[in-house]
PDB file of C-alpha atoms in Angstrom:
ATOM      1  CA  MET I   1      74.525 143.074  66.053  1.00 47.00           C
ATOM      2  CA  THR I   2      73.422 140.021  67.968  1.00 48.00           C
ATOM      3  CA  SER I   3      72.332 139.880  71.578  1.00 51.00           C
ATOM      4  CA  THR I   4      72.489 137.005  74.043  1.00 48.00           C
ATOM      5  CA  PHE I   5      69.464 136.187  76.184  1.00 46.00           C
ATOM      6  CA  THR I   6      69.835 134.600  79.578  1.00 46.00           C
ATOM      7  CA  ALA I   7      67.279 132.156  80.911  1.00 45.00           C
ATOM      8  CA  GLN I   8      65.927 134.940  83.123  1.00 44.00           C
ATOM      9  CA  THR I   9      65.235 137.088  80.064  1.00 49.00           C
ATOM     10  CA  LEU I  10      62.613 134.689  78.738  1.00 51.00           C
ATOM     11  CA  PRO I  11      59.104 134.604  80.245  1.00 49.00           C
ATOM     12  CA  PRO I  12      58.501 131.587  82.529  1.00 50.00           C
ATOM     13  CA  PRO I  13      56.880 128.433  81.120  1.00 48.00           C
ATOM     14  CA  ARG I  14      53.099 128.660  81.462  1.00 44.00           C
ATOM     15  CA  LYS I  15      51.808 125.099  81.429  1.00 43.00           C
ATOM     16  CA  LYS I  16      52.661 121.420  81.360  1.00 43.00           C
ATOM     17  CA  HIS I  17      53.179 119.729  77.985  1.00 42.00           C
ATOM     18  CA  ARG I  18      52.947 116.187  76.623  1.00 50.00           C
ATOM     19  CA  THR I  19      56.732 115.762  76.751  1.00 70.00           C
ATOM     20  CA  LEU I  20      59.514 117.698  78.459  1.00 84.00           C
ATOM     21  CA  ALA I  21      61.262 118.449  75.165  1.00 83.00           C
ATOM     22  CA  GLN I  22      58.006 119.725  73.666  1.00 80.00           C
ATOM     23  CA  GLY I  23      57.626 122.070  76.627  1.00 84.00           C
ATOM     24  CA  VAL I  24      61.060 123.566  76.008  1.00 89.00           C
ATOM     25  CA  VAL I  25      60.374 123.865  72.271  1.00 87.00           C
ATOM     26  CA  GLU I  26      57.022 125.600  72.764  1.00 85.00           C
ATOM     27  CA  HIS I  27      58.498 127.970  75.355  1.00 89.00           C
ATOM     28  CA  ILE I  28      61.323 129.057  73.046  1.00 90.00           C
ATOM     29  CA  THR I  29      59.177 129.262  69.887  1.00 85.00           C
ATOM     30  CA  GLY I  30      56.626 131.263  71.877  1.00 83.00           C
ATOM     31  CA  SER I  31      59.367 133.714  72.867  1.00 86.00           C
ATOM     32  CA  ILE I  32      60.382 134.025  69.217  1.00 85.00           C
ATOM     33  CA  GLN I  33      56.793 134.592  68.062  1.00 78.00           C
ATOM     34  CA  GLN I  34      56.280 137.226  70.765  1.00 81.00           C
ATOM     35  CA  GLY I  35      59.434 139.068  69.715  1.00 84.00           C
ATOM     36  CA  VAL I  36      61.303 138.385  72.949  1.00 89.00           C
ATOM     37  CA  LEU I  37      63.835 136.483  70.858  1.00 90.00           C
ATOM     38  CA  LYS I  38      64.644 137.798  67.383  1.00 89.00           C
ATOM     39  CA  PRO I  39      66.609 136.454  64.403  1.00 88.00           C
ATOM     40  CA  GLY I  40      70.288 136.677  65.250  1.00 90.00           C
ATOM     41  CA  ASP I  41      69.772 136.387  69.004  1.00 92.00           C
ATOM     42  CA  LYS I  42      71.707 133.682  70.817  1.00 93.00           C
ATOM     43  CA  LEU I  43      69.684 131.199  72.860  1.00 93.00           C
ATOM     44  CA  PRO I  44      70.504 130.625  76.544  1.00 92.00           C
ATOM     45  CA  THR I  45      73.138 127.974  77.215  1.00 92.00           C
ATOM     46  CA  GLU I  46      72.135 124.336  77.689  1.00 91.00           C
ATOM     47  CA  SER I  47      72.868 124.674  81.413  1.00 92.00           C
ATOM     48  CA  ALA I  48      70.658 127.756  81.723  1.00 93.00           C
ATOM     49  CA  ILE I  49      67.741 126.044  79.928  1.00 93.00           C
ATOM     50  CA  MET I  50      68.220 122.927  82.079  1.00 94.00           C
ATOM     51  CA  GLU I  51      68.016 125.021  85.237  1.00 92.00           C
ATOM     52  CA  GLN I  52      65.005 127.053  84.125  1.00 91.00           C
ATOM     53  CA  HIS I  53      62.923 124.067  83.016  1.00 91.00           C
ATOM     54  CA  GLY I  54      64.243 121.510  85.477  1.00 92.00           C
ATOM     55  CA  VAL I  55      65.156 119.070  82.693  1.00 90.00           C
ATOM     56  CA  SER I  56      68.176 117.002  81.705  1.00 91.00           C
ATOM     57  CA  ARG I  57      70.784 117.878  79.111  1.00 89.00           C
ATOM     58  CA  THR I  58      69.360 115.127  76.875  1.00 89.00           C
ATOM     59  CA  VAL I  59      65.930 116.826  76.920  1.00 89.00           C
ATOM     60  CA  VAL I  60      67.485 120.208  76.076  1.00 91.00           C
ATOM     61  CA  ARG I  61      69.432 118.738  73.171  1.00 88.00           C
ATOM     62  CA  GLU I  62      66.312 117.007  71.854  1.00 86.00           C
ATOM     63  CA  ALA I  63      64.462 120.333  72.027  1.00 87.00           C
ATOM     64  CA  ILE I  64      67.288 122.144  70.209  1.00 88.00           C
ATOM     65  CA  SER I  65      67.228 119.425  67.555  1.00 83.00           C
ATOM     66  CA  HIS I  66      63.488 120.026  67.046  1.00 80.00           C
ATOM     67  CA  LEU I  67      64.067 123.789  66.790  1.00 84.00           C
ATOM     68  CA  GLN I  68      66.775 123.264  64.180  1.00 80.00           C
ATOM     69  CA  ALA I  69      64.688 120.797  62.191  1.00 71.00           C
ATOM     70  CA  ALA I  70      61.701 123.151  62.189  1.00 72.00           C
ATOM     71  CA  GLY I  71      63.835 126.060  60.983  1.00 77.00           C
ATOM     72  CA  TRP I  72      63.708 128.159  64.160  1.00 85.00           C
ATOM     73  CA  ALA I  73      67.374 127.940  65.149  1.00 87.00           C
ATOM     74  CA  GLN I  74      70.863 127.137  63.921  1.00 86.00           C
ATOM     75  CA  THR I  75      73.798 125.885  65.969  1.00 83.00           C
ATOM     76  CA  ARG I  76      77.261 127.276  65.238  1.00 83.00           C
ATOM     77  CA  HIS I  77      79.716 124.813  66.714  1.00 78.00           C
ATOM     78  CA  GLY I  78      81.848 126.317  69.434  1.00 79.00           C
ATOM     79  CA  ILE I  79      79.739 129.482  69.527  1.00 86.00           C
ATOM     80  CA  GLY I  80      76.159 128.601  70.408  1.00 87.00           C
ATOM     81  CA  THR I  81      72.635 128.279  69.015  1.00 91.00           C
ATOM     82  CA  PHE I  82      71.024 131.273  67.321  1.00 92.00           C
ATOM     83  CA  VAL I  83      67.512 132.200  66.230  1.00 91.00           C
ATOM     84  CA  ILE I  84      67.252 132.367  62.441  1.00 87.00           C
ATOM     85  CA  GLU I  85      64.781 133.949  60.022  1.00 81.00           C
ATOM     86  CA  ARG I  86      61.964 131.526  59.346  1.00 67.00           C
ATOM     87  CA  SER I  87      59.570 131.476  56.408  1.00 57.00           C
ATOM     88  CA  LYS I  88      56.176 132.869  57.351  1.00 47.00           C
ATOM     89  CA  ALA I  89      54.446 130.600  54.845  1.00 41.00           C
ATOM     90  CA  GLY I  90      53.050 127.867  57.075  1.00 49.00           C
ATOM     91  CA  LEU I  91      51.702 124.520  55.987  1.00 52.00           C
ATOM     92  CA  ALA I  92      47.947 124.423  55.517  1.00 51.00           C
ATOM     93  CA  ILE I  93      47.521 121.302  57.657  1.00 60.00           C
ATOM     94  CA  ASN I  94      45.532 121.567  60.854  1.00 58.00           C
ATOM     95  CA  ALA I  95      45.864 118.545  63.126  1.00 60.00           C
ATOM     96  CA  GLU I  96      42.610 119.418  64.864  1.00 59.00           C
ATOM     97  CA  SER I  97      40.730 119.003  61.582  1.00 61.00           C
ATOM     98  CA  ILE I  98      41.645 115.299  61.442  1.00 66.00           C
ATOM     99  CA  VAL I  99      38.546 113.970  63.172  1.00 63.00           C
ATOM    100  CA  THR I 100      36.653 111.383  61.114  1.00 74.00           C
ATOM    101  CA  VAL I 101      37.760 107.966  59.880  1.00 74.00           C
ATOM    102  CA  MET I 102      37.875 109.371  56.347  1.00 79.00           C
ATOM    103  CA  ASP I 103      40.179 112.166  57.546  1.00 79.00           C
ATOM    104  CA  VAL I 104      42.536 109.613  59.068  1.00 80.00           C
ATOM    105  CA  LEU I 105      42.479 107.544  55.868  1.00 85.00           C
ATOM    106  CA  ALA I 106      43.383 110.614  53.830  1.00 85.00           C
ATOM    107  CA  MET I 107      46.257 111.393  56.202  1.00 85.00           C
ATOM    108  CA  LEU I 108      47.546 107.825  55.858  1.00 88.00           C
ATOM    109  CA  GLU I 109      47.590 108.219  52.071  1.00 90.00           C
ATOM    110  CA  LEU I 110      49.779 111.319  52.462  1.00 89.00           C
ATOM    111  CA  ARG I 111      52.042 109.587  54.968  1.00 91.00           C
ATOM    112  CA  ILE I 112      52.587 106.528  52.754  1.00 94.00           C
ATOM    113  CA  SER I 113      54.179 108.625  50.022  1.00 92.00           C
ATOM    114  CA  MET I 114      56.068 110.927  52.393  1.00 94.00           C
ATOM    115  CA  GLU I 115      57.301 108.565  55.107  1.00 95.00           C
ATOM    116  CA  ALA I 116      58.284 105.718  52.796  1.00 97.00           C
ATOM    117  CA  GLU I 117      60.804 108.113  51.250  1.00 97.00           C
ATOM    118  CA  ALA I 118      61.800 109.407  54.683  1.00 96.00           C
ATOM    119  CA  ALA I 119      62.604 105.840  55.754  1.00 97.00           C
ATOM    120  CA  TRP I 120      64.764 105.381  52.627  1.00 98.00           C
ATOM    121  CA  LEU I 121      66.705 108.548  53.429  1.00 97.00           C
ATOM    122  CA  ALA I 122      66.981 107.682  57.119  1.00 97.00           C
ATOM    123  CA  ALA I 123      68.524 104.283  56.319  1.00 97.00           C
ATOM    124  CA  ALA I 124      71.022 105.966  53.999  1.00 97.00           C
ATOM    125  CA  ARG I 125      71.919 108.895  56.257  1.00 95.00           C
ATOM    126  CA  ARG I 126      71.289 107.956  59.883  1.00 95.00           C
ATOM    127  CA  SER I 127      74.026 108.278  62.483  1.00 93.00           C
ATOM    128  CA  GLU I 128      74.903 105.739  65.170  1.00 94.00           C
ATOM    129  CA  ALA I 129      73.449 108.091  67.793  1.00 92.00           C
ATOM    130  CA  GLN I 130      70.158 108.332  65.874  1.00 93.00           C
ATOM    131  CA  VAL I 131      69.788 104.581  65.496  1.00 95.00           C
ATOM    132  CA  ALA I 132      70.519 104.223  69.215  1.00 94.00           C
ATOM    133  CA  GLU I 133      67.675 106.672  69.980  1.00 93.00           C
ATOM    134  CA  LEU I 134      65.387 104.697  67.671  1.00 95.00           C
ATOM    135  CA  ALA I 135      66.281 101.523  69.548  1.00 95.00           C
ATOM    136  CA  LYS I 136      65.403 103.181  72.873  1.00 93.00           C
ATOM    137  CA  VAL I 137      62.016 104.354  71.618  1.00 92.00           C
ATOM    138  CA  LEU I 138      61.287 100.958  70.060  1.00 94.00           C
ATOM    139  CA  GLY I 139      62.078  99.364  73.416  1.00 93.00           C
ATOM    140  CA  ALA I 140      59.678 101.770  75.144  1.00 90.00           C
ATOM    141  CA  MET I 141      56.956 100.802  72.662  1.00 88.00           C
ATOM    142  CA  GLN I 142      57.592  97.105  73.268  1.00 88.00           C
ATOM    143  CA  ARG I 143      57.284  97.575  77.025  1.00 89.00           C
ATOM    144  CA  SER I 144      54.064  99.529  76.559  1.00 85.00           C
ATOM    145  CA  VAL I 145      52.626  96.783  74.338  1.00 81.00           C
ATOM    146  CA  ALA I 146      53.475  94.231  77.018  1.00 84.00           C
ATOM    147  CA  ARG I 147      51.457  96.330  79.499  1.00 84.00           C
ATOM    148  CA  GLY I 148      48.571  96.707  77.040  1.00 79.00           C
ATOM    149  CA  SER I 149      49.191 100.447  76.641  1.00 78.00           C
ATOM    150  CA  PRO I 150      48.566 102.089  73.218  1.00 74.00           C
ATOM    151  CA  ALA I 151      52.025 103.779  73.358  1.00 78.00           C
ATOM    152  CA  VAL I 152      50.897 106.697  71.184  1.00 79.00           C
ATOM    153  CA  ASP I 153      53.601 109.128  72.358  1.00 81.00           C
ATOM    154  CA  ALA I 154      56.387 106.599  71.764  1.00 85.00           C
ATOM    155  CA  ASP I 155      54.930 105.827  68.332  1.00 88.00           C
ATOM    156  CA  VAL I 156      54.985 109.525  67.413  1.00 85.00           C
ATOM    157  CA  GLN I 157      58.567 109.813  68.652  1.00 88.00           C
ATOM    158  CA  PHE I 158      59.597 106.786  66.571  1.00 93.00           C
ATOM    159  CA  HIS I 159      58.327 108.387  63.367  1.00 93.00           C
ATOM    160  CA  LEU I 160      59.807 111.784  64.292  1.00 90.00           C
ATOM    161  CA  LEU I 161      63.213 110.234  64.889  1.00 93.00           C
ATOM    162  CA  ILE I 162      63.087 108.642  61.444  1.00 95.00           C
ATOM    163  CA  ALA I 163      62.222 112.046  59.990  1.00 93.00           C
ATOM    164  CA  GLN I 164      65.140 113.630  61.865  1.00 91.00           C
ATOM    165  CA  SER I 165      67.470 110.919  60.589  1.00 94.00           C
ATOM    166  CA  THR I 166      66.800 112.041  57.009  1.00 94.00           C
ATOM    167  CA  GLY I 167      68.704 115.264  57.635  1.00 91.00           C
ATOM    168  CA  ASN I 168      65.828 117.091  55.922  1.00 90.00           C
ATOM    169  CA  ARG I 169      64.026 119.464  58.274  1.00 82.00           C
ATOM    170  CA  TYR I 170      60.848 119.578  56.181  1.00 84.00           C
ATOM    171  CA  PHE I 171      59.948 115.998  57.036  1.00 88.00           C
ATOM    172  CA  VAL I 172      60.267 116.897  60.720  1.00 86.00           C
ATOM    173  CA  ASP I 173      58.349 120.131  60.266  1.00 81.00           C
ATOM    174  CA  ILE I 174      55.302 118.378  58.796  1.00 82.00           C
ATOM    175  CA  LEU I 175      55.213 115.539  61.329  1.00 82.00           C
ATOM    176  CA  SER I 176      55.798 117.934  64.229  1.00 78.00           C
ATOM    177  CA  GLN I 177      52.830 120.060  63.170  1.00 74.00           C
ATOM    178  CA  LEU I 178      50.597 117.004  63.069  1.00 73.00           C
ATOM    179  CA  GLY I 179      51.734 115.599  66.421  1.00 69.00           C
ATOM    180  CA  THR I 180      49.721 112.600  67.634  1.00 64.00           C
ATOM    181  CA  ALA I 181      47.343 113.057  64.666  1.00 64.00           C
ATOM    182  CA  ILE I 182      49.773 110.931  62.620  1.00 65.00           C
ATOM    183  CA  ILE I 183      48.856 107.902  64.740  1.00 68.00           C
ATOM    184  CA  PRO I 184      45.444 106.470  63.703  1.00 65.00           C
ATOM    185  CA  ARG I 185      44.653 105.029  67.134  1.00 62.00           C
ATOM    186  CA  ALA I 186      45.078 108.499  68.637  1.00 54.00           C
ATOM    187  CA  ARG I 187      42.036 109.617  66.630  1.00 50.00           C
ATOM    188  CA  VAL I 188      39.902 106.462  66.401  1.00 54.00           C
ATOM    189  CA  ASN I 189      39.696 103.213  68.375  1.00 53.00           C
ATOM    190  CA  MET I 190      41.306 100.926  65.803  1.00 55.00           C
ATOM    191  CA  PRO I 191      40.855  97.567  67.615  1.00 50.00           C
ATOM    192  CA  GLN I 192      37.236  98.368  68.455  1.00 52.00           C
ATOM    193  CA  LEU I 193      36.460  99.437  64.889  1.00 53.00           C
ATOM    194  CA  GLY I 194      37.949  96.241  63.498  1.00 50.00           C
ATOM    195  CA  HIS I 195      36.520  94.010  66.225  1.00 51.00           C
ATOM    196  CA  ASP I 196      40.120  93.063  66.950  1.00 63.00           C
ATOM    197  CA  ASP I 197      41.832  92.068  70.179  1.00 73.00           C
ATOM    198  CA  PRO I 198      43.768  95.168  71.359  1.00 73.00           C
ATOM    199  CA  ALA I 199      46.812  93.129  72.411  1.00 79.00           C
ATOM    200  CA  VAL I 200      46.957  91.334  69.051  1.00 81.00           C
ATOM    201  CA  TYR I 201      46.537  94.620  67.186  1.00 80.00           C
ATOM    202  CA  LEU I 202      49.343  96.351  69.130  1.00 84.00           C
ATOM    203  CA  GLU I 203      51.668  93.367  68.747  1.00 87.00           C
ATOM    204  CA  ARG I 204      51.115  93.401  64.970  1.00 88.00           C
ATOM    205  CA  VAL I 205      51.885  97.128  64.795  1.00 88.00           C
ATOM    206  CA  ASN I 206      54.964  96.589  66.954  1.00 90.00           C
ATOM    207  CA  ARG I 207      56.326  93.918  64.587  1.00 93.00           C
ATOM    208  CA  GLU I 208      55.917  96.355  61.697  1.00 95.00           C
ATOM    209  CA  HIS I 209      57.938  98.956  63.619  1.00 95.00           C
ATOM    210  CA  GLU I 210      60.641  96.347  64.258  1.00 96.00           C
ATOM    211  CA  ASP I 211      60.898  95.664  60.518  1.00 97.00           C
ATOM    212  CA  ILE I 212      61.390  99.374  59.827  1.00 98.00           C
ATOM    213  CA  PHE I 213      63.986  99.704  62.569  1.00 97.00           C
ATOM    214  CA  ASN I 214      65.955  96.647  61.476  1.00 97.00           C
ATOM    215  CA  ALA I 215      66.188  97.930  57.908  1.00 98.00           C
ATOM    216  CA  ILE I 216      67.446 101.322  59.118  1.00 98.00           C
ATOM    217  CA  LEU I 217      69.876  99.565  61.461  1.00 97.00           C
ATOM    218  CA  ARG I 218      71.269  97.574  58.512  1.00 97.00           C
ATOM    219  CA  LYS I 219      71.471 100.763  56.418  1.00 97.00           C
ATOM    220  CA  ASP I 220      69.230  99.135  53.805  1.00 98.00           C
ATOM    221  CA  PRO I 221      67.266 102.000  52.199  1.00 97.00           C
ATOM    222  CA  GLU I 222      65.121  99.826  49.918  1.00 98.00           C
ATOM    223  CA  ALA I 223      64.070  97.527  52.762  1.00 98.00           C
ATOM    224  CA  ALA I 224      63.347 100.531  54.997  1.00 98.00           C
ATOM    225  CA  ARG I 225      61.150 102.102  52.340  1.00 97.00           C
ATOM    226  CA  ALA I 226      59.294  98.821  51.781  1.00 97.00           C
ATOM    227  CA  ALA I 227      58.828  98.232  55.524  1.00 97.00           C
ATOM    228  CA  MET I 228      57.445 101.730  56.078  1.00 97.00           C
ATOM    229  CA  ARG I 229      55.125 101.437  53.085  1.00 97.00           C
ATOM    230  CA  THR I 230      53.905  98.061  54.353  1.00 96.00           C
ATOM    231  CA  HIS I 231      53.331  99.427  57.857  1.00 94.00           C
ATOM    232  CA  LEU I 232      51.319 102.463  56.732  1.00 94.00           C
ATOM    233  CA  SER I 233      49.477 100.549  53.990  1.00 94.00           C
ATOM    234  CA  ASN I 234      48.469  97.933  56.551  1.00 91.00           C
ATOM    235  CA  SER I 235      47.182 100.678  58.850  1.00 87.00           C
ATOM    236  CA  ARG I 236      45.189 102.145  55.984  1.00 89.00           C
ATOM    237  CA  GLU I 237      43.761  98.751  55.007  1.00 88.00           C
ATOM    238  CA  ARG I 238      42.797  97.870  58.596  1.00 80.00           C
ATOM    239  CA  LEU I 239      41.035 101.192  58.955  1.00 82.00           C
ATOM    240  CA  ARG I 240      39.378 100.971  55.520  1.00 83.00           C
ATOM    241  CA  GLN I 241      37.955  97.530  56.293  1.00 79.00           C
ATOM    242  CA  ALA I 242      36.695  98.710  59.672  1.00 73.00           C
ATOM    243  CA  GLN I 243      35.043 101.735  58.024  1.00 73.00           C
ATOM    244  CA  GLN I 244      33.334  99.512  55.439  1.00 76.00           C
ATOM    245  CA  GLN I 245      32.066  97.267  58.193  1.00 70.00           C
ATOM    246  CA  LEU I 246      30.639 100.254  60.063  1.00 65.00           C
ATOM    247  CA  GLU I 247      28.897 101.508  56.933  1.00 66.00           C
ATOM    248  CA  SER I 248      27.529  98.027  56.225  1.00 68.00           C
ATOM    249  CA  ASN I 249      26.159  97.664  59.747  1.00 63.00           C
ATOM    250  CA  GLY I 250      24.551 101.089  59.525  1.00 56.00           C
ATOM    251  CA  ALA I 251      22.920 100.407  56.158  1.00 49.00           C
TER     252      ALA I 251
END
């Protein structure tokens, strides 16, 4: 027998988070992990979650999408969203362990193989709503670049949206666990390492994102895969050259 939890049933949110959607996700997953919500239980309605967290319906739906992609919940159309049994076998990837330049290089090698395929699938499977969300995030990145901001959060969201567009929750699960660790400049100062102008560096990265987006927009899987591989390979090469220069200067 299932039970329905109201917003008042769940413990109150404890702290601020990087994004509003992430706050909702962590609050609900925390309730599941603590046993407040159990497999089969129905989540509060969108309106109830909106009221409790003080967020918009768009934020709630983004959070529910993350929960579904990560295997925490399942939506039954016309009925509601329910907690489902989730595998206890977690991925042995700890974002906090990605500290050194070599760690970031190793992560880029993993991402090249994984995200190039994700881009292919996203171009083949994406919906009009998903490509519209990608366009919004790309626009946010472009505005940040114009201001000279690193736009790390928007960059993470761009890659997560591509993962979501695959329709395969495991891509989302891995990238969600890594968070901002998937973005090299969130771990090391890329322009400084490469003695590069920050504005030039960010503009170059932005053009690579545009190439990925345009291929997905056109529903061109091969071009999307190639654009993603180029983007991540370029990041790896820029970082590798900067690392070699550091080692040479320290010799």
